[in-house]
mmCIF file of C-alpha atoms in Angstrom:
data_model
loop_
_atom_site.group_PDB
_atom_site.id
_atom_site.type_symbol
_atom_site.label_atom_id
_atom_site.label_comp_id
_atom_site.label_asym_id
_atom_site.label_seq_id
_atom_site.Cartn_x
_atom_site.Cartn_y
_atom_site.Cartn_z
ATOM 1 C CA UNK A 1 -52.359 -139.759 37.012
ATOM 2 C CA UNK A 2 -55.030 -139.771 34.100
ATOM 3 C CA UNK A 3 -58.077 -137.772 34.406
ATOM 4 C CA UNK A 4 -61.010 -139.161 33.435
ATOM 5 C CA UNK A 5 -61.125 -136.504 30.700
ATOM 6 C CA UNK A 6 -58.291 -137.919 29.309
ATOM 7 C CA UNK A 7 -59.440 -141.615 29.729
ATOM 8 C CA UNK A 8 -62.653 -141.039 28.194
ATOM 9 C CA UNK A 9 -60.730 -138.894 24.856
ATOM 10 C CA UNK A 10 -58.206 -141.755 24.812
ATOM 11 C CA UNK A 11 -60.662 -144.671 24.615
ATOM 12 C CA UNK A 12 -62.512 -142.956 21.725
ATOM 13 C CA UNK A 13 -59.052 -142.546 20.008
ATOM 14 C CA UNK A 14 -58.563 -146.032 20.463
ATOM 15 C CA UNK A 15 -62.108 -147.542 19.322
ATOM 16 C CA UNK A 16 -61.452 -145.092 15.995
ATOM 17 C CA UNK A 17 -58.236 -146.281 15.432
ATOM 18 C CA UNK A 18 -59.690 -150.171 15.239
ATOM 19 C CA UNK A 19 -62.999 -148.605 13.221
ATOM 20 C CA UNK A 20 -62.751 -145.208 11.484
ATOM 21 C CA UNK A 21 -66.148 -145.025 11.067
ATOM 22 C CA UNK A 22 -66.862 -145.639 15.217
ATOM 23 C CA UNK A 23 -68.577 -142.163 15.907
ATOM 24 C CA UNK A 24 -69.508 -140.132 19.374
ATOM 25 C CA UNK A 25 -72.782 -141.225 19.000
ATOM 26 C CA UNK A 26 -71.871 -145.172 19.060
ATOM 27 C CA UNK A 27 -69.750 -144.468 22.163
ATOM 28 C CA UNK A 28 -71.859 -142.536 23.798
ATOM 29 C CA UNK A 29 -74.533 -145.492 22.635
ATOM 30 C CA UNK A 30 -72.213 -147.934 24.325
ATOM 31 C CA UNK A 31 -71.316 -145.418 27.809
ATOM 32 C CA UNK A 32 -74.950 -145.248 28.395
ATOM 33 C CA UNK A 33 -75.333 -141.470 27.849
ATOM 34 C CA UNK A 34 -75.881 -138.901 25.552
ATOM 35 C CA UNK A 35 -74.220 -137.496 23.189
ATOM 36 C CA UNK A 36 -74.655 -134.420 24.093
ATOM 37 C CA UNK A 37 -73.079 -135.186 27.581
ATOM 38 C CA UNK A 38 -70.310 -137.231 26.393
ATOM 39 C CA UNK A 39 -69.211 -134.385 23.826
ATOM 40 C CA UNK A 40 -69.168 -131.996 26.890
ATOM 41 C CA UNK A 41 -67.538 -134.261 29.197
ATOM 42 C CA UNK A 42 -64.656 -134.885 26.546
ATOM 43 C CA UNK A 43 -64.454 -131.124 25.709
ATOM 44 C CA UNK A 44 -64.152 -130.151 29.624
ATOM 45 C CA UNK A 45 -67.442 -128.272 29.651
ATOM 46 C CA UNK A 46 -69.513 -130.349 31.573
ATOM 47 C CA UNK A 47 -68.163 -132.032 35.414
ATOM 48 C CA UNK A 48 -67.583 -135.904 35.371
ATOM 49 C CA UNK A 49 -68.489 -136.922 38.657
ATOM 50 C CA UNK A 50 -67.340 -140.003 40.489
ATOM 51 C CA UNK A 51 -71.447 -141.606 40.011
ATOM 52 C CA UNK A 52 -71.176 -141.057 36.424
ATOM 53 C CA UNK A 53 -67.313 -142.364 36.074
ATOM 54 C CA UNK A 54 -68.252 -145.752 37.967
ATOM 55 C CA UNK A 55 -70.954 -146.348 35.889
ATOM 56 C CA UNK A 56 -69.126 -145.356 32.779
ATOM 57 C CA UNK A 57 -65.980 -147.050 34.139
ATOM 58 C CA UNK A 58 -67.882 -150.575 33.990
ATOM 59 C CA UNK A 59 -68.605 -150.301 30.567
ATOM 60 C CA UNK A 60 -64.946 -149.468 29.890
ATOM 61 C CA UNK A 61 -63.243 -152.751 32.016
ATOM 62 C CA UNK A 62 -61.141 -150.599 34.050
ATOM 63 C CA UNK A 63 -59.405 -152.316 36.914
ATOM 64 C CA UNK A 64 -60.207 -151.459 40.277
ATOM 65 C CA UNK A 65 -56.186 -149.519 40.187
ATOM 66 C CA UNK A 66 -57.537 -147.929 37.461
ATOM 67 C CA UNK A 67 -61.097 -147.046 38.843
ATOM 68 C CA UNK A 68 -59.764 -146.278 41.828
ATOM 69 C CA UNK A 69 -57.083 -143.670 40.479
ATOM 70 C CA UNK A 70 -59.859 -141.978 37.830
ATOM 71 C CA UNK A 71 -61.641 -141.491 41.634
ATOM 72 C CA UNK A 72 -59.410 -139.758 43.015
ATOM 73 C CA UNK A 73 -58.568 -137.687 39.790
ATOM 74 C CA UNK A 74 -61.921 -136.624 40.349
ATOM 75 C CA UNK A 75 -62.354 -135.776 43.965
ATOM 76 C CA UNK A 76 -58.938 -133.557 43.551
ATOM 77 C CA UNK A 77 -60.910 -131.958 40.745
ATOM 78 C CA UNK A 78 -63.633 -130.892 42.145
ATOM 79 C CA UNK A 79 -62.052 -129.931 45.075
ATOM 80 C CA UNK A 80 -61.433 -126.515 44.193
ATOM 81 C CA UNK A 81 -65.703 -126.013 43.540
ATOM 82 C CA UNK A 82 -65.758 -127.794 47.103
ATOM 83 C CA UNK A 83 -63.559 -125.297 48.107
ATOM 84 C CA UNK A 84 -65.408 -122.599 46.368
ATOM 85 C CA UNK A 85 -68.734 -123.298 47.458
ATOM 86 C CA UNK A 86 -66.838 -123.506 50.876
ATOM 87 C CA UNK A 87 -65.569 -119.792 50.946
ATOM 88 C CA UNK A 88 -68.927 -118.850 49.710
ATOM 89 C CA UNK A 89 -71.004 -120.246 52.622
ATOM 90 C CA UNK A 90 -67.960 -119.022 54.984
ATOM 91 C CA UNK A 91 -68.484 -115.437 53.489
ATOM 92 C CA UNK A 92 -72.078 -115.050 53.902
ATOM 93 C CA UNK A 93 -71.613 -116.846 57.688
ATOM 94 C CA UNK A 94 -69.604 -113.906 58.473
ATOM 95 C CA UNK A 95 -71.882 -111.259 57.338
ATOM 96 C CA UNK A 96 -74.974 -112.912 58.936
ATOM 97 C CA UNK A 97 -73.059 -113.389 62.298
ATOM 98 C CA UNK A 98 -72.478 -109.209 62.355
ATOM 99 C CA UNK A 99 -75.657 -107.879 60.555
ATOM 100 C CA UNK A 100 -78.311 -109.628 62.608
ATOM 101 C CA UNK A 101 -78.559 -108.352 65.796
ATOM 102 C CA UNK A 102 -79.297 -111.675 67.629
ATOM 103 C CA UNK A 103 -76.271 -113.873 66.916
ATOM 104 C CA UNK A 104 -74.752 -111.214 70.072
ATOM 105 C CA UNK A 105 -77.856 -111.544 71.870
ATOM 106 C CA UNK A 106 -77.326 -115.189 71.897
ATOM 107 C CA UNK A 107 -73.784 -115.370 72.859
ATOM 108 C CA UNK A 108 -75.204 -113.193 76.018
ATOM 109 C CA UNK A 109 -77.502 -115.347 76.836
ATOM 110 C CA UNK A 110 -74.537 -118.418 77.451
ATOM 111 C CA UNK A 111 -73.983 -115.887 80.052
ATOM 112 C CA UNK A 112 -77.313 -116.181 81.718
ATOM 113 C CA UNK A 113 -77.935 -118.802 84.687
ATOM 114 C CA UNK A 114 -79.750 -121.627 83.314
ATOM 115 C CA UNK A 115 -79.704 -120.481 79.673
ATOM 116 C CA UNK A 116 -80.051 -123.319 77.032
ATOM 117 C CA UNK A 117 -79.335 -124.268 73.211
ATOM 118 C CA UNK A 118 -82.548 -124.933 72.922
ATOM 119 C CA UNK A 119 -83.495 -122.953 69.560
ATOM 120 C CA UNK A 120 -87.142 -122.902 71.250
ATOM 121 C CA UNK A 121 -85.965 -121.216 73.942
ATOM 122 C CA UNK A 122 -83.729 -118.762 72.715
ATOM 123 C CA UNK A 123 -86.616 -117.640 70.462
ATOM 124 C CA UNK A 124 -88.803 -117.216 73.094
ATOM 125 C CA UNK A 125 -85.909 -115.296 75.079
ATOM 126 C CA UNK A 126 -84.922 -112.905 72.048
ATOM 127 C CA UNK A 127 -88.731 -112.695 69.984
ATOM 128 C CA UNK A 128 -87.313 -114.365 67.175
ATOM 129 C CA UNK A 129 -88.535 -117.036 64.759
ATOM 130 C CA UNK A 130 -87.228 -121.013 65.972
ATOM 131 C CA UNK A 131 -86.197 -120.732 62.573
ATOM 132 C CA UNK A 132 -83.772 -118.136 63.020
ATOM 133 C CA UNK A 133 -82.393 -119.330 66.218
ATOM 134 C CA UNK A 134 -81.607 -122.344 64.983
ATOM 135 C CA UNK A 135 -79.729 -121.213 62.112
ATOM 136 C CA UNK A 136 -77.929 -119.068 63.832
ATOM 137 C CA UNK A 137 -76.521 -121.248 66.514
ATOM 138 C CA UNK A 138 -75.869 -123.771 63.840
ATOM 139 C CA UNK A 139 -73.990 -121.198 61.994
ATOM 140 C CA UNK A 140 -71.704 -119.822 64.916
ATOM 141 C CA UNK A 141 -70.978 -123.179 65.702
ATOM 142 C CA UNK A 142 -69.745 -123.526 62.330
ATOM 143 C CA UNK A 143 -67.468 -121.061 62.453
ATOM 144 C CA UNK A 144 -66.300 -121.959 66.013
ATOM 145 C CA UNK A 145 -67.922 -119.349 68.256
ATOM 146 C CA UNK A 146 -70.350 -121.428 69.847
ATOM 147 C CA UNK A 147 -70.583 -124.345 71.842
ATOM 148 C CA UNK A 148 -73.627 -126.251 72.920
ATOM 149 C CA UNK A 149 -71.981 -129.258 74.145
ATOM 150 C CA UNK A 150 -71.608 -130.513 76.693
ATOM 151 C CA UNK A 151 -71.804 -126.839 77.623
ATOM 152 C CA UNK A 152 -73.701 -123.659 75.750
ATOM 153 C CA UNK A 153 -71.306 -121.489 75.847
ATOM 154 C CA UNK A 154 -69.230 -119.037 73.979
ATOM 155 C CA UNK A 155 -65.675 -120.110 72.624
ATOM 156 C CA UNK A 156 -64.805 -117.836 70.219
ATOM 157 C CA UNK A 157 -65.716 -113.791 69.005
ATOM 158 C CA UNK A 158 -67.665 -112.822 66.455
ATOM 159 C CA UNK A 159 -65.116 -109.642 65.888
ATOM 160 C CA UNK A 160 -62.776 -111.789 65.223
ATOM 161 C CA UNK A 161 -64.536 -113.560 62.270
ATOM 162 C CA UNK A 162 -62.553 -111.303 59.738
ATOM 163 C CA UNK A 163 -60.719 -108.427 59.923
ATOM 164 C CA UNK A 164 -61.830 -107.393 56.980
ATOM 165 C CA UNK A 165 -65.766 -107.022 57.822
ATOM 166 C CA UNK A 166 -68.339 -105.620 55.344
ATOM 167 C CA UNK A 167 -69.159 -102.557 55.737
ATOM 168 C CA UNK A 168 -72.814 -102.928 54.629
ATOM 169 C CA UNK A 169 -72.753 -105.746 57.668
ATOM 170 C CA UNK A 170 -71.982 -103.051 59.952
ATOM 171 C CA UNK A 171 -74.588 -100.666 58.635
ATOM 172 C CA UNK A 172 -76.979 -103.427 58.646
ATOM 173 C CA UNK A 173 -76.261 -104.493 62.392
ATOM 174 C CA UNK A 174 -76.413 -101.054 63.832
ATOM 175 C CA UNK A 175 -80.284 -99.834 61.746
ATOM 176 C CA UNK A 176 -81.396 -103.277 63.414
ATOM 177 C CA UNK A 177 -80.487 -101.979 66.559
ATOM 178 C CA UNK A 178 -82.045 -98.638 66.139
ATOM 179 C CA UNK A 179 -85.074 -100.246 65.429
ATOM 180 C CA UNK A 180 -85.514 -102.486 68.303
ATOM 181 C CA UNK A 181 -84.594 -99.245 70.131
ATOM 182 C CA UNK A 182 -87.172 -97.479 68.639
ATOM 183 C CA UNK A 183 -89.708 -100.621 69.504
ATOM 184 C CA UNK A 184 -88.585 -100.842 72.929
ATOM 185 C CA UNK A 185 -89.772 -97.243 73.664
ATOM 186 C CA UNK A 186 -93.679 -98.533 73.072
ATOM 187 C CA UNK A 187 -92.964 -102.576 74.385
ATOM 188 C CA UNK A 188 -90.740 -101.788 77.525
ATOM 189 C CA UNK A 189 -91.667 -99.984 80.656
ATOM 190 C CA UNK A 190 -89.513 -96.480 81.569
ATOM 191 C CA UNK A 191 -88.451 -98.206 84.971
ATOM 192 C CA UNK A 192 -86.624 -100.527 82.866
ATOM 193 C CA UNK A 193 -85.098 -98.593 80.037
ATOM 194 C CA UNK A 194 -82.905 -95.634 79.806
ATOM 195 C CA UNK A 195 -83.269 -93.616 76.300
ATOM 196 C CA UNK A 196 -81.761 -89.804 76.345
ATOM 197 C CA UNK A 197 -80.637 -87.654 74.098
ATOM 198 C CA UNK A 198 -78.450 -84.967 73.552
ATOM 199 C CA UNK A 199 -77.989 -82.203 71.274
ATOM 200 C CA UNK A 200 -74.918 -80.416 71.723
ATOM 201 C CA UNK A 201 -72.718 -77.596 69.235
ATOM 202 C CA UNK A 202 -69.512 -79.495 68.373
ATOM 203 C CA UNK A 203 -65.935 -78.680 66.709
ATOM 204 C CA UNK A 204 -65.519 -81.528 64.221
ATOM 205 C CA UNK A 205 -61.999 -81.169 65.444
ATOM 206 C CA UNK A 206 -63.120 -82.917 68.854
ATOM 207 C CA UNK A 207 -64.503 -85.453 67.213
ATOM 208 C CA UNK A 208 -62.039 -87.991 67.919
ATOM 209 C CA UNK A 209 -62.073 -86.835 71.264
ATOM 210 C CA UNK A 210 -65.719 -87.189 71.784
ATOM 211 C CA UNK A 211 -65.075 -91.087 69.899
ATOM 212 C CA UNK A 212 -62.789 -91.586 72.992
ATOM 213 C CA UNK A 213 -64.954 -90.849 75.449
ATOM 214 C CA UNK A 214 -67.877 -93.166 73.586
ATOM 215 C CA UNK A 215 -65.329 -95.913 73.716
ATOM 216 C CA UNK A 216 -64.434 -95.613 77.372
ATOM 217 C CA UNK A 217 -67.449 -95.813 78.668
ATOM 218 C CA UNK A 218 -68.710 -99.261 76.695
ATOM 219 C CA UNK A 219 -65.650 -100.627 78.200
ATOM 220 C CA UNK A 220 -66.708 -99.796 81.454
ATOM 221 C CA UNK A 221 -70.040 -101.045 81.038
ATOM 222 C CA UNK A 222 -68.377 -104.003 79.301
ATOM 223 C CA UNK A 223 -66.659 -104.546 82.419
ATOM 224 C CA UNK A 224 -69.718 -103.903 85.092
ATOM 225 C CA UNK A 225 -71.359 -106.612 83.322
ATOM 226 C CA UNK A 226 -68.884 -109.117 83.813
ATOM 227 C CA UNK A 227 -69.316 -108.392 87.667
ATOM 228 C CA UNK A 228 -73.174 -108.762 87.541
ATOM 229 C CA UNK A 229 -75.441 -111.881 87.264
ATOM 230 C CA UNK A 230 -77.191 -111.386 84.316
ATOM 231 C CA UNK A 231 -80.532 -112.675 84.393
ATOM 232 C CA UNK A 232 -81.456 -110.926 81.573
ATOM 233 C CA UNK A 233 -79.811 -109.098 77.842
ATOM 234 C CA UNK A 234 -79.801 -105.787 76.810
ATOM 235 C CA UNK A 235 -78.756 -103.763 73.701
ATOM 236 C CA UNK A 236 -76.790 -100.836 74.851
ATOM 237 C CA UNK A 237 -76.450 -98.024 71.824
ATOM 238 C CA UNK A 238 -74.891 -94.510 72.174
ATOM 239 C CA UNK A 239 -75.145 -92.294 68.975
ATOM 240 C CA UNK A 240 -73.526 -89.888 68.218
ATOM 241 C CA UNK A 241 -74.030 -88.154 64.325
ATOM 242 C CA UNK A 242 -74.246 -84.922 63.289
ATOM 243 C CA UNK A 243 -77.597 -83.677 62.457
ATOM 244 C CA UNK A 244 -77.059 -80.331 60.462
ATOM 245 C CA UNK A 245 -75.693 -80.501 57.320
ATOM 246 C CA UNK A 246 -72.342 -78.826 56.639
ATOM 247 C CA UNK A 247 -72.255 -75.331 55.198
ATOM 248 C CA UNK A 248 -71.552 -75.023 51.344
ATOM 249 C CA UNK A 249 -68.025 -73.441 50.774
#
């Protein structure tokens, strides 16, 4: 199948062949374009698109076989920016979905009697901007996490978006979280909050021990929230990082 690359360098053959003296300028003239942009269309350097090729083509008396193949020729050319630009919105999804606290918030809320898609109301739920709920159930619907008809509801995880997730995602999700813990303490009343901590002497070789132990008990509370009625969400957070720096050997 000829590109229209090729079609455009083979007509301009052609026309010289008849008239030695027929220059880029008189065909570009004749195209309806510069000659500027026919000289980078020719020489690959600038994209023919399928708008530009019809009109172009019309000049040229193509037959609609021909027009129609040039078409395609370009639509399986620029597939691969399509492509491209695809990955590229699919990448930042994915790092949005894990380093802004709410997009979990929200799929908790499916979970709540009554809840609703409504952008309006999730932002009045979660203290966020419209703006920002809206985007964010648009984008987890996207990437088929959420539904919101003709139920809201989660249908897919958001740890399962990649296994490879950025770490700076991660690091970004869990310093949003400290904040709003940090806000909470001021904003939320002691009967309904629980914030402790603990400073203990620890052999780094319990770590992993200690990382157990973390991990056992937000399954459990995983699991005694499935057997409650949520009527409202919560952010649980356990941390657990050294906070004297290691002695110089």
């Amino acid at each position: 199948m000829q590109t229209a690359q090729e079609l455009l360098k083979l007509e301009f053959d052609k026309r010289r062949e008849r008239n030695p003296n027929f220059s880029l300028r008189a065909f570009a003239r004749y195209l309806e374009v510069s000659p500027a942009q026919l000289s980078q269309m020719m020489a690959g350097k600038r994209t023919i698109t399928v708008k530009s090729m019809k009109k172009m083509g019309s000049r040229l008396d193509l037959s609609p076989t021909e027009k129609s193949e040039i078409a395609q020729s370009l639509l399986k050319e620029g597939s691969s920016q399509a492509e491209e630009t695809h990955r590229i919105k699919l990448d930042q999804d994915r790092f949005q979905v894990i380093s802004d606290w709410y997009h979990f918030a929200i799929l908790s809320l499916t979970r709540i009697k009554d809840s609703q898609p409504d952008p309006r109301w999730i932002a009045r739920r979660l203290g966020i901007s419209v703006e920002e709920a809206h985007q964010a159930v648009l984008r987890m619907e996207r990437m088929g996490i959420l539904q919101t008809k003709p139920k809201f509801k989660q249908v897919g995880s958001l740890l399962d978006v990649d296994s490879k997730i950025p770490s700076e995602a991660i690091r970004k999700y869990h310093k949003q979280n400290l904040d709003l813990a940090i806000e909470k303490i001021d904003t939320v009343e002691n009967s309904l909050r629980q914030i402790q901590s603990l400073s203990i002497p620890v052999n780094p070789k319990k770590i992993e021990a200690f990382k157990k132990l973390i991990d056992d008990f937000l399954e459990n509370a995983s699991d005694l929230s499935d057997k409650s009625a949520g009527t409202e969400v919560y952010s649980l957070n356990v941390q657990f990082v050294p906070v004297t720096n290691p002695l110089e050997k």
